[in-house]
Amino acid sequence: MKLSRAILTGTVMTVIVLQFISLGFPAMNGDEALYQLVVEELRKLLSGQMPSLNPVIDYSGPLDFWLMGSVYGITSFLPWLQPGAWMVRIVPLVFFWTAAYGLFTELKRHHDKPSAYWFVLLAATTPMAMVYSRISFPHALLLCAMMFLTTESLRIRRDALPGFLRIAFLCGFAMETNTTAVIGMTAILVPSIKNLFKAMRRHYLRALASALFFAVLAYPVARNFPPPVTGGEAGSAHFWIELRSLLNIMAGIQPLEFLMGRDPAPLALKAAAIMAALALMAFGAIKVFKQPWRESGWLKQLWLTQLAGTFLVTVICYRGRSLQTLGHERYLIALVPGWLILASDALTRLASPMSWNAYRRETLAVGISCTLAAFGLFRLPIPAAMHAFSHNDNSLNSARWLMHHCKRGECAAYAENFWNYWPIRYYARAKLDLGYTHHNWKTMPQPDASGKHLAGCWYSGSQFAFKRPGKSRVDFLRSPGNPAQFCKKVSANFSQ
C-alpha cells in the first residue's frame, strides 16, 4: 500500500515538476502577452490615477486580468529579473493544482479512494487539463474555478453547510473568464441542487447576499450574454465535422496539436486514442445506469448534465466558432472537471473485479506505463522543458535583436501585427520605441520615426515589411508554436 502510494505520488509530482520547468514552451502568443498591460495600470495607481478595471476586452472580467497579470506586474519592478513566459503562466498552474488537490481530497471523502487516485492521475496527464492549466488564457482560470466549484458541489452532496459566498465568488469569477461557464456551472451544480435549495431555505439571508455578490461579479460580462450564434466561421462545417472535432478533443489530440503547433501523432495512434476514450466512457455510463438510483444517483445526474452541456457547446460552436479550429477546444473547459470525475469512476469500475490491493498495484502500473508512453509518443512535456531552456522563442529573439540594433531615441522599432507586437513588447518592456506596421487590434501610440533609423521584425512572407534592402538582417526559423520571423534594419524612413 505504501509503495503504491509512493509510486502514484512520484508519478504525479514528476508531471507537476515537468509542467513548471517547461512553462516557456510553447512560444508566447499575443493573447498571453496582453497581460503586461497590468504594469501600465499599476503605474497609474502609484501615480494617484484611477486604473482601468479591465483594459483588455469587455467580454472578460477585471478579476481575470488582475490575477493573470499579477506576477508579471510585480516582477516588472525588479530590473535584474528578465521577463519570461513563466510570469503569466505560473498563475493558472498554481491555482489548478491547488484546486485539483482540494477536489482529490473531497472525492476520497464523498465517493471512494480509487476514483480519487485515478482523478489526480488523470488531472496530471489528460491533455485538456495538462495544456489549459499552463496557458495564460482566461479559460485556464475558468478550469481552476470549475475545479473549486466541483469540490463545493460534492461538499453540498454530503450535507455540509454550503459556503454561499465561496460559491457566489466562484460562479461570478467563472462568468468573468468566459460566458460558457454558465453551462459548466449548471452541469456541476444540478446534481447537488436539492441539497443546495434545502440549505438556502435555512440560510436565506446568506443566500440572498451571495446572489447579489454573484450579480456584481458577473455583470461586466453578463451584459454580453448570450454570445452571438453566428460569426466569421459560421456555416463553414457540417455538424458531423463538429462531432469529429469533439472526439479529437476528448481523446486529447487537438489540445496537444494546439500546444505543439503540429500534428502530435500518427493517424493510427489518434484513431486508437479516440476508440479507447469512447470505449472507456461507454463502459462507465453503462455501469452507472445499471445501478439503482440510491447507489449512483448523483453520478447519473452528472452524466446527464455533462452530456447535455457538451451537446449544447457543440451546437453553439457549430453555429459560431467551429470546434475544428485549433484553440477553440477551450469552449469545453468548463466541462472538463466533470468529465475527469466520470472517467475516474469508469476506470475504477474497470478494475473493480480485483481486490483493493491488487487494484492499487496493477492499475497504477498501467497508469504509469500509459503516462510514459504518452510522453514518448506525443513528445510532451520532456522536450518542452528542453525548449524552455533553449530560448527558442522567435519573439524573445526578435526583442533581443531589436534592443541590440535599435537603441531607443536613435531608432524606431516596428513589429508586424498583434501576434508579434505584444510578445516583443512583453520581452522588451520599456526598452524600445515600438510600433507596428499592420492592424494591431488595440490602437497603441506609434513611435516618432523622423530622423531615425528604422528596424522591424515580421513573419516570413509578410507583405508589410520594409520595401528597401536592410543594412542588417537575421532570420529566426520556425519552431513548435512559433512561425518563422525575420528582422532587418534600414537607414531611412519608409512609407507604408
XYZ file of C-alpha atoms in Angstrom:
496
model
C 0.000 0.000 0.000
C 2.725 2.451 0.977
C 4.801 1.531 -2.093
C 1.803 2.010 -4.429
C 1.013 5.395 -2.919
C 4.670 6.391 -3.246
C 4.663 5.383 -6.940
C 1.499 7.381 -7.579
C 2.809 10.417 -5.727
C 6.126 10.200 -7.547
C 4.428 9.999 -10.943
C 2.145 12.967 -10.300
C 4.936 15.057 -8.771
C 7.170 14.300 -11.773
C 4.477 15.587 -14.121
C 3.947 18.703 -11.993
C 7.691 19.459 -11.945
C 7.889 18.985 -15.726
C 4.953 21.336 -16.167
C 6.651 24.020 -14.101
C 10.062 23.778 -15.743
C 8.512 23.779 -19.234
C 6.466 26.948 -18.742
C 8.454 28.601 -21.529
C 7.017 26.158 -24.079
C 5.414 26.859 -26.477
C 6.364 30.375 -27.540
C 4.291 33.153 -26.014
C 1.473 34.413 -28.243
C -0.190 37.804 -28.489
C -3.135 36.951 -26.232
C -0.876 35.899 -23.361
C 1.416 38.923 -23.709
C -1.530 41.309 -23.285
C -1.393 40.802 -19.531
C 1.662 43.058 -19.421
C -0.849 45.936 -19.579
C -1.243 45.417 -15.843
C 2.089 47.262 -15.460
C 0.649 50.436 -17.003
C -2.392 50.205 -14.738
C -0.180 49.727 -11.667
C 1.829 52.807 -12.655
C -1.398 54.799 -12.899
C -2.346 53.604 -9.432
C 1.061 54.509 -7.988
C 0.802 57.992 -9.515
C -2.611 58.588 -7.926
C -4.715 57.934 -11.040
C -7.615 55.520 -11.261
C -6.596 52.489 -13.335
C -8.929 50.811 -15.811
C -10.693 47.839 -14.312
C -10.119 45.870 -17.489
C -8.161 47.499 -20.315
C -8.135 44.389 -22.495
C -11.540 43.074 -23.624
C -15.104 43.663 -22.452
C -16.137 40.011 -22.555
C -13.590 39.037 -19.896
C -13.757 40.411 -16.379
C -11.324 42.515 -14.347
C -10.504 39.745 -11.848
C -9.130 37.609 -14.658
C -6.951 40.483 -15.895
C -5.504 41.426 -12.500
C -4.901 37.840 -11.361
C -3.281 36.668 -14.586
C -1.025 39.707 -14.790
C -0.169 39.811 -11.076
C 3.197 38.025 -11.148
C 4.380 39.897 -14.249
C 3.191 43.169 -12.715
C 5.151 42.590 -9.506
C 8.303 41.262 -11.179
C 8.341 44.080 -13.755
C 9.626 46.365 -10.989
C 12.666 44.096 -10.487
C 15.145 45.242 -13.156
C 17.512 42.323 -12.535
C 14.803 39.739 -13.372
C 14.397 39.168 -17.097
C 10.809 38.780 -18.359
C 9.735 35.277 -19.308
C 6.582 33.417 -20.285
C 6.511 31.765 -16.853
C 5.484 35.083 -15.284
C 1.945 34.803 -16.667
C 1.688 31.014 -16.957
C 2.617 30.200 -13.382
C -0.585 31.775 -12.024
C -3.095 29.349 -13.587
C -0.818 26.354 -12.956
C -0.559 27.076 -9.214
C -4.318 27.636 -8.965
C -5.015 24.466 -10.957
C -3.026 22.170 -8.705
C -4.421 23.807 -5.578
C -7.940 23.162 -6.900
C -7.072 19.633 -8.047
C -5.747 18.721 -4.610
C -8.909 20.027 -2.946
C -11.099 18.033 -5.325
C -8.946 14.943 -4.789
C -9.446 15.078 -1.013
C -13.192 15.676 -1.387
C -13.552 12.734 -3.802
C -11.872 10.465 -1.251
C -14.407 11.590 1.314
C -17.535 11.737 -0.824
C -17.034 8.962 -3.375
C -14.211 6.419 -2.934
C -10.444 6.283 -2.755
C -9.781 4.527 -6.093
C -11.711 7.208 -8.015
C -9.842 9.935 -6.167
C -6.472 8.433 -7.056
C -7.494 7.959 -10.679
C -8.705 11.558 -10.744
C -5.384 13.039 -9.664
C -3.522 10.874 -12.200
C -5.884 11.994 -14.986
C -5.574 15.627 -13.896
C -1.808 15.280 -14.316
C -1.837 13.539 -17.703
C -5.078 14.329 -19.563
C -4.156 16.674 -22.447
C -7.063 19.110 -21.937
C -6.065 19.595 -18.297
C -2.322 19.486 -18.969
C -2.494 22.109 -21.732
C -5.047 24.551 -20.332
C -3.642 24.544 -16.810
C -0.468 26.211 -18.083
C -1.582 28.609 -20.822
C -2.369 32.159 -19.735
C -5.820 32.440 -21.280
C -8.882 33.352 -19.195
C -10.056 29.789 -19.821
C -7.187 28.468 -17.697
C -8.619 30.279 -14.681
C -12.068 29.021 -15.695
C -10.726 25.472 -15.374
C -9.458 26.282 -11.874
C -12.752 27.910 -10.852
C -14.737 24.890 -12.047
C -12.441 22.559 -10.082
C -13.108 24.554 -6.905
C -16.839 24.694 -7.685
C -16.969 20.927 -8.190
C -15.427 20.494 -4.732
C -18.155 22.735 -3.284
C -20.818 20.713 -5.091
C -19.526 17.487 -3.553
C -19.477 19.109 -0.106
C -23.130 20.053 -0.557
C -23.907 16.465 -1.586
C -22.759 15.196 1.806
C -24.946 17.801 3.568
C -22.093 20.080 4.606
C -23.122 23.706 5.086
C -22.571 25.380 1.689
C -20.077 28.197 1.530
C -22.543 30.563 -0.115
C -20.050 33.368 -0.595
C -17.442 30.931 -1.948
C -19.945 29.550 -4.445
C -21.034 33.063 -5.454
C -17.414 34.135 -5.925
C -16.515 31.040 -7.952
C -19.593 31.364 -10.177
C -19.051 35.095 -10.667
C -15.354 34.657 -11.366
C -16.061 31.799 -13.777
C -18.503 34.055 -15.629
C -15.804 36.729 -15.851
C -13.402 34.357 -17.560
C -15.875 33.154 -20.201
C -19.651 33.078 -20.564
C -19.577 29.341 -21.387
C -19.127 28.981 -17.610
C -22.949 29.079 -17.371
C -23.092 25.645 -18.989
C -20.375 24.214 -16.746
C -21.896 25.677 -13.572
C -25.241 24.116 -14.430
C -23.659 20.736 -15.130
C -21.754 20.793 -11.835
C -24.448 22.160 -9.508
C -27.572 20.353 -10.771
C -26.590 17.017 -9.143
C -26.453 18.891 -5.804
C -29.386 21.224 -6.369
C -31.735 19.517 -3.894
C -29.268 19.842 -1.006
C -28.402 23.396 -2.092
C -32.036 24.544 -2.055
C -32.533 22.929 1.351
C -29.589 24.911 2.731
C -30.810 28.108 1.039
C -34.181 27.838 2.801
C -32.427 27.510 6.163
C -29.994 30.370 5.494
C -31.936 32.573 3.118
C -30.206 35.834 4.125
C -26.769 34.404 3.340
C -28.117 33.015 0.097
C -29.606 36.382 -0.896
C -26.401 38.275 -0.086
C -24.409 35.727 -2.069
C -26.750 36.069 -5.053
C -26.184 39.839 -5.054
C -22.419 39.284 -4.782
C -22.570 36.965 -7.793
C -24.554 39.528 -9.794
C -21.931 42.229 -9.123
C -19.060 39.962 -10.189
C -20.821 38.636 -13.267
C -22.200 41.951 -14.515
C -19.113 43.079 -16.537
C -19.515 40.119 -18.891
C -23.120 39.025 -18.301
C -24.265 42.021 -20.328
C -22.613 40.353 -23.336
C -24.538 37.103 -22.801
C -25.648 35.168 -24.746
C -22.816 35.359 -27.259
C -23.775 35.682 -30.930
C -24.555 32.331 -32.528
C -23.006 33.335 -35.831
C -19.544 34.514 -36.673
C -16.888 34.543 -39.324
C -16.754 30.763 -39.383
C -20.498 30.085 -39.287
C -21.611 27.541 -41.824
C -18.030 26.526 -42.627
C -18.510 22.938 -41.457
C -21.175 20.265 -41.297
C -22.332 19.210 -37.845
C -20.664 15.814 -38.170
C -17.327 17.620 -38.544
C -18.009 19.322 -35.208
C -18.667 15.894 -33.690
C -15.408 14.609 -35.169
C -13.596 17.578 -33.646
C -15.289 16.819 -30.315
C -13.876 13.286 -30.431
C -10.415 14.661 -31.234
C -10.687 16.913 -28.196
C -11.903 14.122 -25.897
C -9.013 11.896 -26.997
C -6.524 14.709 -26.326
C -5.352 15.080 -29.933
C -6.486 18.636 -30.670
C -5.241 20.176 -27.384
C -1.770 18.719 -27.976
C -1.757 19.937 -31.567
C -2.698 23.413 -30.324
C 0.120 23.362 -27.766
C 2.825 21.929 -30.020
C 1.934 23.662 -33.276
C 1.935 20.402 -35.235
C 0.092 17.122 -35.634
C 1.056 15.250 -32.452
C 0.742 11.612 -33.536
C 0.247 9.198 -36.460
C -3.299 8.548 -37.692
C -3.386 5.014 -36.276
C -2.468 6.251 -32.806
C -5.064 9.012 -32.972
C -7.749 6.506 -34.018
C -6.729 4.215 -31.156
C -6.904 7.109 -28.663
C -10.409 8.050 -29.850
C -11.638 4.443 -29.654
C -10.127 3.972 -26.189
C -11.759 7.180 -24.898
C -15.160 6.222 -26.335
C -14.933 2.650 -25.019
C -13.960 3.797 -21.526
C -16.757 6.372 -21.278
C -19.361 3.984 -22.737
C -18.304 1.317 -20.222
C -18.573 3.801 -17.357
C -22.011 5.041 -18.450
C -23.417 1.514 -18.801
C -22.142 0.525 -15.348
C -23.567 3.649 -13.707
C -27.006 3.442 -15.294
C -27.351 -0.262 -14.437
C -27.105 0.549 -10.727
C -30.082 1.541 -8.545
C -30.659 5.267 -8.074
C -29.778 5.197 -4.366
C -26.295 3.865 -5.187
C -25.313 6.145 -8.052
C -27.973 8.842 -8.335
C -25.509 11.749 -8.331
C -23.342 10.043 -10.974
C -26.384 9.528 -13.206
C -27.273 13.191 -12.836
C -23.681 14.171 -13.572
C -23.666 12.001 -16.694
C -26.861 13.618 -17.965
C -25.766 17.183 -17.256
C -22.304 16.641 -18.749
C -23.753 15.096 -21.923
C -26.326 17.872 -22.249
C -23.700 20.565 -21.641
C -21.279 19.049 -24.160
C -24.022 18.797 -26.794
C -25.050 22.410 -26.172
C -21.466 23.703 -26.515
C -21.053 21.697 -29.728
C -24.231 23.192 -31.197
C -23.191 26.724 -30.207
C -19.761 26.225 -31.788
C -21.349 24.753 -34.924
C -23.402 27.918 -35.286
C -20.486 30.205 -34.481
C -16.828 29.498 -33.700
C -16.177 25.991 -35.007
C -14.549 23.418 -32.725
C -12.347 22.275 -35.595
C -10.251 25.450 -35.236
C -7.203 24.884 -33.042
C -7.670 26.623 -29.718
C -11.468 26.529 -29.836
C -11.452 23.404 -27.686
C -11.235 25.943 -24.857
C -15.012 26.401 -25.071
C -15.357 22.969 -23.436
C -13.083 23.863 -20.495
C -15.963 24.398 -18.051
C -16.970 20.740 -18.511
C -13.512 19.218 -18.030
C -13.693 18.624 -14.227
C -16.966 16.722 -14.584
C -15.589 14.533 -17.355
C -12.455 13.816 -15.322
C -14.625 12.592 -12.451
C -16.674 10.370 -14.769
C -13.532 8.963 -16.410
C -12.059 8.286 -12.961
C -15.219 6.455 -11.951
C -15.120 4.418 -15.179
C -11.504 3.391 -14.566
C -12.386 2.371 -11.009
C -15.246 0.169 -12.247
C -12.992 -1.326 -14.905
C -10.671 -2.532 -12.153
C -13.399 -3.424 -9.637
C -13.202 -7.256 -10.002
C -9.736 -7.112 -8.437
C -9.107 -6.680 -4.752
C -8.187 -3.241 -3.441
C -4.505 -4.148 -3.003
C -4.317 -5.726 -6.452
C -6.079 -2.712 -7.895
C -3.507 -0.372 -6.421
C -0.587 -2.386 -7.797
C -1.885 -3.336 -11.232
C -3.728 -0.205 -12.254
C -1.008 2.102 -11.017
C 1.450 0.133 -13.137
C -0.867 0.514 -16.158
C -1.395 4.217 -15.467
C 2.318 4.917 -15.165
C 3.047 2.924 -18.331
C 0.399 4.897 -20.229
C 1.836 8.145 -18.919
C 5.360 7.267 -20.043
C 4.016 6.086 -23.404
C 2.202 9.394 -23.849
C 5.401 11.302 -23.109
C 7.253 9.209 -25.695
C 4.618 9.161 -28.441
C 3.469 12.761 -28.120
C 6.939 14.002 -27.127
C 5.449 16.061 -24.317
C 6.400 17.545 -21.933
C 10.033 16.326 -21.728
C 11.219 18.079 -24.916
C 9.109 21.032 -23.833
C 11.465 21.526 -20.901
C 14.420 21.485 -23.291
C 12.756 24.128 -25.470
C 12.203 26.261 -22.386
C 15.940 26.372 -21.716
C 16.999 26.744 -25.354
C 15.306 30.187 -25.673
C 13.847 29.017 -28.967
C 11.200 31.743 -28.922
C 11.148 33.925 -32.018
C 9.512 36.842 -30.206
C 12.148 36.713 -27.464
C 14.915 36.521 -30.058
C 13.344 39.358 -32.054
C 13.075 41.543 -28.957
C 16.727 40.931 -28.114
C 17.801 41.682 -31.687
C 15.811 44.927 -31.761
C 17.142 46.048 -28.376
C 20.681 45.474 -29.649
C 20.273 47.032 -33.123
C 17.634 49.685 -32.454
C 18.623 51.818 -29.480
C 15.812 53.866 -28.010
C 15.946 57.513 -29.100
C 18.104 56.689 -32.131
C 15.916 54.136 -33.880
C 12.205 53.433 -34.303
C 11.332 49.733 -33.967
C 8.371 48.013 -35.593
C 6.628 44.676 -35.256
C 4.262 43.296 -37.874
C 0.942 42.987 -36.022
C -0.859 41.773 -32.894
C 0.830 38.368 -32.804
C 4.423 39.555 -32.576
C 3.953 43.169 -31.399
C 2.670 42.203 -27.949
C 5.206 39.417 -27.220
C 8.094 41.665 -28.384
C 6.765 44.457 -26.201
C 6.415 41.952 -23.319
C 10.056 40.884 -23.537
C 11.443 44.361 -24.276
C 9.420 46.092 -21.548
C 10.182 49.837 -21.946
C 13.486 49.480 -23.786
C 12.136 50.052 -27.322
C 10.243 52.770 -29.198
C 7.969 50.083 -30.608
C 5.233 50.441 -33.205
C 3.514 48.173 -35.719
C 3.109 48.137 -39.484
C -0.255 46.400 -39.722
C -3.589 46.160 -37.878
C -2.922 45.621 -34.194
C -6.426 45.203 -32.672
C -5.711 47.641 -29.845
C -4.526 51.037 -31.056
C -1.216 51.991 -29.468
C 0.965 55.117 -29.875
C 3.310 54.871 -32.851
C 6.969 55.906 -32.396
C 8.249 59.148 -33.879
C 10.354 57.922 -36.817
C 11.543 61.302 -38.111
C 15.313 61.423 -38.498
C 15.789 57.961 -37.024
C 16.957 54.626 -38.275
C 14.225 52.020 -38.679
C 14.233 48.378 -37.698
C 11.478 45.813 -37.611
C 10.505 42.155 -37.324
C 7.949 40.363 -39.488
C 6.728 36.862 -40.232
C 8.327 35.197 -43.231
C 6.422 36.001 -46.413
C 4.926 39.168 -44.920
C 3.561 41.841 -47.260
C 4.175 44.598 -44.703
C 7.964 44.535 -44.282
C 10.179 47.490 -45.210
C 10.420 47.558 -49.001
C 14.040 48.689 -49.265
C 17.017 46.432 -48.549
C 18.157 46.199 -44.964
C 21.569 47.123 -43.597
C 21.448 44.001 -41.454
C 19.069 41.076 -41.357
C 18.564 37.952 -39.252
C 16.172 35.021 -39.788
C 14.602 33.010 -36.981
C 13.457 29.577 -38.083
C 10.083 28.045 -37.329
C 9.713 26.012 -34.126
C 6.710 24.481 -32.292
C 4.058 27.157 -31.877
C 6.485 29.648 -33.450
C 6.190 30.757 -37.113
C 9.417 31.824 -38.837
C 10.286 35.501 -38.476
C 12.950 37.820 -39.814
C 14.232 41.168 -38.572
C 16.076 43.847 -40.522
C 17.271 47.436 -40.224
C 17.208 50.294 -42.757
C 18.661 53.770 -42.604
C 15.778 55.919 -43.879
C 12.089 56.440 -43.213
C 9.570 54.382 -45.126
C 6.034 54.966 -46.272
C 3.540 52.177 -45.857
